[in-house]
Amino acid sequence: MNTQALGVEYYLAGMRAALDDLPPNEVAEIMEDVEAHVAELSTELGENETLEQRLGSPEQYAQELRQAAGYPPRTERLPVTTKKQLVTRPRVAAWGLAIATAVTLLAGTAVLRQSAILLLPAVLLVLSLALVHDRGPAQQEIMDLPETRKIQQWLTPEEGTPGERALTYLKSLQPAWWLVRAGLLGLGAVLLASRDILGFLFIAGIAVLSVFAGPRAKVDRRWLWFSLPASALAVGLLFQVIDVTANNLAYSPSRQVYQPPAMQSYENVYAYDENGKLLTNVLLYDQDGNPINAPRQYYGCHGDDPQPMIPANRYPRPKIDYENGTCYTVAPSVVAPSSTESTPPSSSGSAPSSSVAPTSVSPSK
């Protein structure tokens, strides 16, 4: 806060102290008309000129306003001996604003899934603002709270320090943030448009009003009850959009792990010699000497008779007839090419003329 602003706040605080014998709503009515005038007059002061030189002391100016408004002369208040109240309207309103802003930030991260969640912070904001709306644009009672003054001290670093330069730079970005905030809120409204028309209208209205509320809150602090939660809602929406986008990228089909095609499995293998003769009882092994096994296991041919299993790498696989207890080899339905043929064999729906007759085989041990 610069020296000029501090001078205005000090002068207005002196005026309120001179009017504190009047009812709070009447003080707010007087100060509401004066604050803008004093702030504007402060910008017209010369380099070494003060508000006191233009308007007189705060007490004198307050007395003039009192007489002009037809109020009686000031009466001194009796000393207050009672203990100062901890729970006051300004304190409840200030904490209501802080809590509602935090709740709005959390609600913003879930508003695209359930927009009705915004009703909770909205109720808190309306109730807290109703407590102090009649105290005028400056909301000086809230600004005089100890917790508020601590925040002001934290946000007012010493001149020339890196913190002061950083804060000055951030303040210069406020107009840009107001536009970004409206854009984020507008994006949230668009995402809700197809499935929640009430949520769309509600957030779209907040987006439009937030453009006006940003600069207005600098001269009328009652707009903070809208501007701060609107900023929290925009940040919450940003977090949710980032989360949804990251999830969509993580599960995008173009980024999934490549799945190689499944290897084709075979139930039987038929081996022929160079003359096209079907070979039987052929044992197959890979390059490491491991059996190349068929996917199915073949047991004995006599039902429950405990005969040894036929080796899973013996081809062709015999067909097992459990009714008569025999095992026999079935010829393939495709004629094998001879060593002199250059064209692939043609398939036929019937058994080939040179098919191999069924051969009885015994289970191998």
mmCIF file of N, CA, C and O in Angstrom, residues 167-214:
data_model
loop_
_atom_site.group_PDB
_atom_site.id
_atom_site.type_symbol
_atom_site.label_atom_id
_atom_site.label_comp_id
_atom_site.label_asym_id
_atom_site.label_seq_id
_atom_site.Cartn_x
_atom_site.Cartn_y
_atom_site.Cartn_z
ATOM 1 N N LEU A 167 5.792 -8.234 -5.383
ATOM 2 C CA LEU A 167 4.391 -7.935 -5.114
ATOM 3 C C LEU A 167 3.888 -6.838 -6.038
ATOM 4 O O LEU A 167 2.752 -6.894 -6.531
ATOM 5 N N THR A 168 4.713 -5.829 -6.299
ATOM 6 C CA THR A 168 4.320 -4.761 -7.221
ATOM 7 C C THR A 168 4.085 -5.313 -8.624
ATOM 8 O O THR A 168 3.125 -4.926 -9.315
ATOM 9 N N TYR A 169 4.949 -6.247 -9.029
ATOM 10 C CA TYR A 169 4.779 -6.854 -10.356
ATOM 11 C C TYR A 169 3.499 -7.681 -10.424
ATOM 12 O O TYR A 169 2.750 -7.618 -11.412
ATOM 13 N N LEU A 170 3.212 -8.437 -9.368
ATOM 14 C CA LEU A 170 1.990 -9.238 -9.357
ATOM 15 C C LEU A 170 0.747 -8.358 -9.392
ATOM 16 O O LEU A 170 -0.247 -8.693 -10.050
ATOM 17 N N LYS A 171 0.801 -7.241 -8.680
ATOM 18 C CA LYS A 171 -0.341 -6.326 -8.703
ATOM 19 C C LYS A 171 -0.554 -5.754 -10.099
ATOM 20 O O LYS A 171 -1.697 -5.499 -10.503
ATOM 21 N N SER A 172 0.539 -5.547 -10.837
ATOM 22 C CA SER A 172 0.391 -5.025 -12.201
ATOM 23 C C SER A 172 -0.266 -6.038 -13.130
ATOM 24 O O SER A 172 -0.776 -5.672 -14.192
ATOM 25 N N LEU A 173 -0.264 -7.320 -12.741
ATOM 26 C CA LEU A 173 -0.869 -8.365 -13.566
ATOM 27 C C LEU A 173 -2.339 -8.597 -13.233
ATOM 28 O O LEU A 173 -2.958 -9.493 -13.828
ATOM 29 N N GLN A 174 -2.882 -7.832 -12.305
ATOM 30 C CA GLN A 174 -4.277 -8.042 -11.911
ATOM 31 C C GLN A 174 -5.258 -7.951 -13.074
ATOM 32 O O GLN A 174 -6.132 -8.822 -13.217
ATOM 33 N N PRO A 175 -5.157 -6.918 -13.943
ATOM 34 C CA PRO A 175 -6.112 -6.876 -15.074
ATOM 35 C C PRO A 175 -6.031 -8.109 -15.959
ATOM 36 O O PRO A 175 -7.057 -8.605 -16.432
ATOM 37 N N ALA A 176 -4.822 -8.620 -16.178
ATOM 38 C CA ALA A 176 -4.688 -9.840 -16.987
ATOM 39 C C ALA A 176 -5.333 -11.031 -16.283
ATOM 40 O O ALA A 176 -5.984 -11.874 -16.922
ATOM 41 N N TRP A 177 -5.180 -11.110 -14.968
ATOM 42 C CA TRP A 177 -5.791 -12.216 -14.224
ATOM 43 C C TRP A 177 -7.313 -12.148 -14.293
ATOM 44 O O TRP A 177 -7.975 -13.180 -14.381
ATOM 45 N N TRP A 178 -7.874 -10.938 -14.285
ATOM 46 C CA TRP A 178 -9.334 -10.830 -14.379
ATOM 47 C C TRP A 178 -9.834 -11.432 -15.687
ATOM 48 O O TRP A 178 -10.877 -12.091 -15.722
ATOM 49 N N LEU A 179 -9.074 -11.223 -16.772
ATOM 50 C CA LEU A 179 -9.473 -11.801 -18.060
ATOM 51 C C LEU A 179 -9.273 -13.318 -18.058
ATOM 52 O O LEU A 179 -10.110 -14.069 -18.565
ATOM 53 N N VAL A 180 -8.134 -13.769 -17.497
ATOM 54 C CA VAL A 180 -7.887 -15.212 -17.439
ATOM 55 C C VAL A 180 -8.946 -15.897 -16.576
ATOM 56 O O VAL A 180 -9.439 -16.986 -16.911
ATOM 57 N N ARG A 181 -9.291 -15.266 -15.467
ATOM 58 C CA ARG A 181 -10.322 -15.827 -14.590
ATOM 59 C C ARG A 181 -11.645 -15.982 -15.326
ATOM 60 O O ARG A 181 -12.313 -17.032 -15.236
ATOM 61 N N ALA A 182 -12.043 -14.948 -16.046
ATOM 62 C CA ALA A 182 -13.290 -15.038 -16.814
ATOM 63 C C ALA A 182 -13.204 -16.134 -17.876
ATOM 64 O O ALA A 182 -14.183 -16.853 -18.124
ATOM 65 N N GLY A 183 -12.017 -16.291 -18.490
ATOM 66 C CA GLY A 183 -11.852 -17.346 -19.491
ATOM 67 C C GLY A 183 -11.971 -18.734 -18.898
ATOM 68 O O GLY A 183 -12.607 -19.623 -19.483
ATOM 69 N N LEU A 184 -11.362 -18.951 -17.723
ATOM 70 C CA LEU A 184 -11.452 -20.260 -17.073
ATOM 71 C C LEU A 184 -12.891 -20.570 -16.663
ATOM 72 O O LEU A 184 -13.367 -21.704 -16.823
ATOM 73 N N LEU A 185 -13.575 -19.574 -16.116
ATOM 74 C CA LEU A 185 -14.975 -19.786 -15.743
ATOM 75 C C LEU A 185 -15.833 -20.050 -16.974
ATOM 76 O O LEU A 185 -16.741 -20.892 -16.943
ATOM 77 N N GLY A 186 -15.549 -19.339 -18.068
ATOM 78 C CA GLY A 186 -16.285 -19.590 -19.303
ATOM 79 C C GLY A 186 -16.039 -20.987 -19.836
ATOM 80 O O GLY A 186 -16.958 -21.647 -20.336
ATOM 81 N N LEU A 187 -14.796 -21.476 -19.724
ATOM 82 C CA LEU A 187 -14.492 -22.849 -20.147
ATOM 83 C C LEU A 187 -15.273 -23.855 -19.313
ATOM 84 O O LEU A 187 -15.827 -24.830 -19.847
ATOM 85 N N GLY A 188 -15.335 -23.623 -18.006
ATOM 86 C CA GLY A 188 -16.115 -24.527 -17.155
ATOM 87 C C GLY A 188 -17.581 -24.521 -17.535
ATOM 88 O O GLY A 188 -18.242 -25.572 -17.544
ATOM 89 N N ALA A 189 -18.126 -23.342 -17.876
ATOM 90 C CA ALA A 189 -19.526 -23.267 -18.289
ATOM 91 C C ALA A 189 -19.764 -24.038 -19.581
ATOM 92 O O ALA A 189 -20.765 -24.746 -19.726
ATOM 93 N N VAL A 190 -18.827 -23.934 -20.531
ATOM 94 C CA VAL A 190 -18.968 -24.654 -21.801
ATOM 95 C C VAL A 190 -18.940 -26.163 -21.575
ATOM 96 O O VAL A 190 -19.716 -26.913 -22.183
ATOM 97 N N LEU A 191 -18.071 -26.625 -20.688
ATOM 98 C CA LEU A 191 -17.990 -28.063 -20.420
ATOM 99 C C LEU A 191 -19.260 -28.596 -19.754
ATOM 100 O O LEU A 191 -19.560 -29.788 -19.840
ATOM 101 N N LEU A 192 -20.005 -27.718 -19.078
ATOM 102 C CA LEU A 192 -21.250 -28.131 -18.432
ATOM 103 C C LEU A 192 -22.473 -27.959 -19.329
ATOM 104 O O LEU A 192 -23.553 -28.464 -18.999
ATOM 105 N N ALA A 193 -22.318 -27.271 -20.443
ATOM 106 C CA ALA A 193 -23.480 -26.878 -21.245
ATOM 107 C C ALA A 193 -24.276 -28.071 -21.744
ATOM 108 O O ALA A 193 -25.507 -28.023 -21.802
ATOM 109 N N SER A 194 -23.625 -29.167 -22.110
ATOM 110 C CA SER A 194 -24.321 -30.286 -22.738
ATOM 111 C C SER A 194 -25.066 -31.170 -21.748
ATOM 112 O O SER A 194 -25.921 -31.949 -22.160
ATOM 113 N N ARG A 195 -24.788 -31.062 -20.439
ATOM 114 C CA ARG A 195 -25.411 -31.994 -19.503
ATOM 115 C C ARG A 195 -26.000 -31.322 -18.259
ATOM 116 O O ARG A 195 -26.682 -31.983 -17.478
ATOM 117 N N ASP A 196 -25.755 -30.036 -18.059
ATOM 118 C CA ASP A 196 -26.289 -29.363 -16.878
ATOM 119 C C ASP A 196 -26.538 -27.905 -17.233
ATOM 120 O O ASP A 196 -25.666 -27.050 -17.082
ATOM 121 N N ILE A 197 -27.743 -27.615 -17.709
ATOM 122 C CA ILE A 197 -28.028 -26.269 -18.191
ATOM 123 C C ILE A 197 -28.041 -25.258 -17.055
ATOM 124 O O ILE A 197 -27.603 -24.113 -17.217
ATOM 125 N N LEU A 198 -28.526 -25.653 -15.862
ATOM 126 C CA LEU A 198 -28.522 -24.727 -14.736
ATOM 127 C C LEU A 198 -27.098 -24.404 -14.294
ATOM 128 O O LEU A 198 -26.767 -23.252 -14.002
ATOM 129 N N GLY A 199 -26.249 -25.446 -14.214
ATOM 130 C CA GLY A 199 -24.849 -25.201 -13.875
ATOM 131 C C GLY A 199 -24.164 -24.322 -14.906
ATOM 132 O O GLY A 199 -23.345 -23.460 -14.576
ATOM 133 N N PHE A 200 -24.489 -24.541 -16.184
ATOM 134 C CA PHE A 200 -23.926 -23.707 -17.252
ATOM 135 C C PHE A 200 -24.305 -22.247 -17.062
ATOM 136 O O PHE A 200 -23.459 -21.350 -17.137
ATOM 137 N N LEU A 201 -25.598 -21.984 -16.816
ATOM 138 C CA LEU A 201 -26.048 -20.601 -16.655
ATOM 139 C C LEU A 201 -25.433 -19.958 -15.412
ATOM 140 O O LEU A 201 -25.055 -18.772 -15.436
ATOM 141 N N PHE A 202 -25.314 -20.733 -14.331
ATOM 142 C CA PHE A 202 -24.768 -20.194 -13.090
ATOM 143 C C PHE A 202 -23.304 -19.783 -13.255
ATOM 144 O O PHE A 202 -22.905 -18.668 -12.908
ATOM 145 N N ILE A 203 -22.501 -20.688 -13.794
ATOM 146 C CA ILE A 203 -21.068 -20.385 -13.944
ATOM 147 C C ILE A 203 -20.846 -19.347 -15.035
ATOM 148 O O ILE A 203 -19.941 -18.501 -14.924
ATOM 149 N N ALA A 204 -21.637 -19.374 -16.095
ATOM 150 C CA ALA A 204 -21.511 -18.341 -17.131
ATOM 151 C C ALA A 204 -21.811 -16.961 -16.550
ATOM 152 O O ALA A 204 -21.137 -15.975 -16.881
ATOM 153 N N GLY A 205 -22.835 -16.883 -15.675
ATOM 154 C CA GLY A 205 -23.125 -15.597 -15.030
ATOM 155 C C GLY A 205 -21.981 -15.133 -14.149
ATOM 156 O O GLY A 205 -21.648 -13.937 -14.123
ATOM 157 N N ILE A 206 -21.355 -16.053 -13.425
ATOM 158 C CA ILE A 206 -20.198 -15.698 -12.596
ATOM 159 C C ILE A 206 -19.058 -15.189 -13.477
ATOM 160 O O ILE A 206 -18.366 -14.224 -13.133
ATOM 161 N N ALA A 207 -18.846 -15.836 -14.636
ATOM 162 C CA ALA A 207 -17.764 -15.424 -15.538
ATOM 163 C C ALA A 207 -17.966 -13.997 -16.024
ATOM 164 O O ALA A 207 -17.026 -13.187 -16.046
ATOM 165 N N VAL A 208 -19.186 -13.679 -16.418
ATOM 166 C CA VAL A 208 -19.465 -12.324 -16.917
ATOM 167 C C VAL A 208 -19.326 -11.295 -15.795
ATOM 168 O O VAL A 208 -18.707 -10.236 -15.962
ATOM 169 N N LEU A 209 -19.895 -11.596 -14.641
ATOM 170 C CA LEU A 209 -19.860 -10.647 -13.526
ATOM 171 C C LEU A 209 -18.448 -10.467 -12.973
ATOM 172 O O LEU A 209 -18.116 -9.405 -12.428
ATOM 173 N N SER A 210 -17.592 -11.500 -13.106
ATOM 174 C CA SER A 210 -16.239 -11.401 -12.552
ATOM 175 C C SER A 210 -15.404 -10.338 -13.255
ATOM 176 O O SER A 210 -14.491 -9.770 -12.660
ATOM 177 N N VAL A 211 -15.693 -10.082 -14.532
ATOM 178 C CA VAL A 211 -14.961 -9.034 -15.255
ATOM 179 C C VAL A 211 -15.222 -7.675 -14.629
ATOM 180 O O VAL A 211 -14.330 -6.836 -14.507
ATOM 181 N N PHE A 212 -16.470 -7.444 -14.212
ATOM 182 C CA PHE A 212 -16.828 -6.178 -13.572
ATOM 183 C C PHE A 212 -16.372 -6.125 -12.122
ATOM 184 O O PHE A 212 -15.998 -5.069 -11.612
ATOM 185 N N ALA A 213 -16.393 -7.289 -11.449
ATOM 186 C CA ALA A 213 -16.111 -7.308 -10.011
ATOM 187 C C ALA A 213 -14.649 -7.027 -9.703
ATOM 188 O O ALA A 213 -14.332 -6.475 -8.641
ATOM 189 N N GLY A 214 -13.731 -7.413 -10.598
ATOM 190 C CA GLY A 214 -12.309 -7.232 -10.321
ATOM 191 C C GLY A 214 -11.933 -5.788 -10.018
ATOM 192 O O GLY A 214 -11.482 -5.479 -8.902
#
